Amino acid sequence: MEEAGTWKPAAGAYAFALDRCALDPMDAMLVAVHPWDVDGAARAGLGTAWINRSGGPYPEHFTKPDLTATSLVDLADQLRAMVVTASR
């Protein structure tokens, strides 16, 4: 990310990636296992999902994720259910 001039979880790193992908923050979601990545992405305006592989609690001092899942399969199931519900 040398081109970005900054590293996660700084907002500039996410802004750089969004610009390169021609996406608005509201049209993007960061999926991560590290709470500091979730926090940085949320502060940059992205949707967030935390993959809680350990089953432990999410640290209170970080911005809470929009979604919490136990695996990528679980997250896919949650997203699919949201799409089905929204289409009704």
Coordinates of C-alpha atoms in Angstrom, one line a residue:
M1 CA 0.0 0.0 0.0
E2 CA 2.9 2.3 -0.5
E3 CA 0.9 4.1 -3.2
A4 CA -1.8 4.9 -0.6
G5 CA 0.7 6.7 1.6
T6 CA -0.8 5.2 4.7
W7 CA -1.7 1.8 6.3
K8 CA -4.8 0.3 7.8
P9 CA -6.5 1.1 10.0
A10 CA -6.0 4.8 8.9
A11 CA -9.0 6.1 6.9
G12 CA -6.7 7.0 4.0
A13 CA -5.9 3.4 3.3
Y14 CA -9.6 2.5 2.9
A15 CA -10.2 5.7 0.9
F16 CA -7.4 4.7 -1.5
A17 CA -8.8 1.2 -2.0
L18 CA -12.3 2.6 -2.6
D19 CA -11.0 5.1 -5.1
R20 CA -9.0 2.4 -7.0
C21 CA -12.2 0.2 -7.1
A22 CA -14.4 3.2 -8.0
L23 CA -16.7 2.4 -5.0
D24 CA -18.6 4.6 -2.5
P25 CA -17.9 3.5 1.1
M26 CA -21.6 2.7 1.5
D27 CA -21.2 0.1 -1.3
A28 CA -18.3 -1.7 0.3
M29 CA -17.8 -4.0 3.2
L30 CA -14.6 -5.0 5.0
V31 CA -14.6 -8.5 6.4
A32 CA -12.0 -9.2 9.0
V33 CA -10.9 -11.3 11.9
H34 CA -9.1 -8.4 13.6
P35 CA -11.3 -5.9 15.5
W36 CA -8.9 -3.0 14.7
D37 CA -9.5 -3.6 11.0
V38 CA -13.2 -3.6 11.6
D39 CA -12.9 -0.3 13.6
G40 CA -10.8 1.4 11.0
A41 CA -13.2 0.5 8.2
A42 CA -16.2 1.6 10.1
R43 CA -14.6 4.9 10.8
A44 CA -14.0 5.3 7.1
G45 CA -17.7 4.7 6.4
L46 CA -17.5 1.1 5.1
G47 CA -19.9 -1.7 6.2
T48 CA -18.1 -4.2 8.4
A49 CA -18.3 -7.8 9.3
W50 CA -16.3 -9.5 12.0
I51 CA -15.4 -13.2 11.7
N52 CA -15.3 -14.3 15.3
R53 CA -13.3 -17.6 14.9
S54 CA -12.5 -17.9 18.6
G55 CA -15.9 -17.3 20.1
G56 CA -14.5 -14.5 22.3
P57 CA -16.1 -11.2 23.0
Y58 CA -15.6 -8.2 20.7
P59 CA -13.5 -5.5 22.4
E60 CA -15.8 -2.7 23.7
H61 CA -13.3 0.1 22.8
F62 CA -13.6 -0.6 19.0
T63 CA -16.5 0.4 16.8
K64 CA -19.0 -2.6 16.7
P65 CA -19.2 -4.5 13.4
D66 CA -22.4 -4.4 11.4
L67 CA -22.4 -8.2 11.3
T68 CA -20.7 -10.9 13.3
A69 CA -20.2 -14.4 12.0
T70 CA -18.4 -17.5 13.0
S71 CA -17.1 -18.2 9.5
L72 CA -17.2 -17.0 5.9
V73 CA -20.0 -19.5 5.3
D74 CA -22.0 -18.1 8.2
L75 CA -21.5 -14.6 6.9
A76 CA -22.6 -15.7 3.4
D77 CA -25.7 -17.2 4.9
Q78 CA -26.5 -14.0 6.9
L79 CA -26.0 -11.8 3.8
R80 CA -28.2 -14.1 1.7
A81 CA -30.9 -13.9 4.4
M82 CA -30.7 -10.1 4.3
V83 CA -31.1 -10.1 0.5
V84 CA -34.1 -12.4 0.7
T85 CA -35.8 -10.3 3.4
A86 CA -35.1 -7.1 1.6
S87 CA -36.7 -8.5 -1.6
R88 CA -40.0 -9.3 0.1

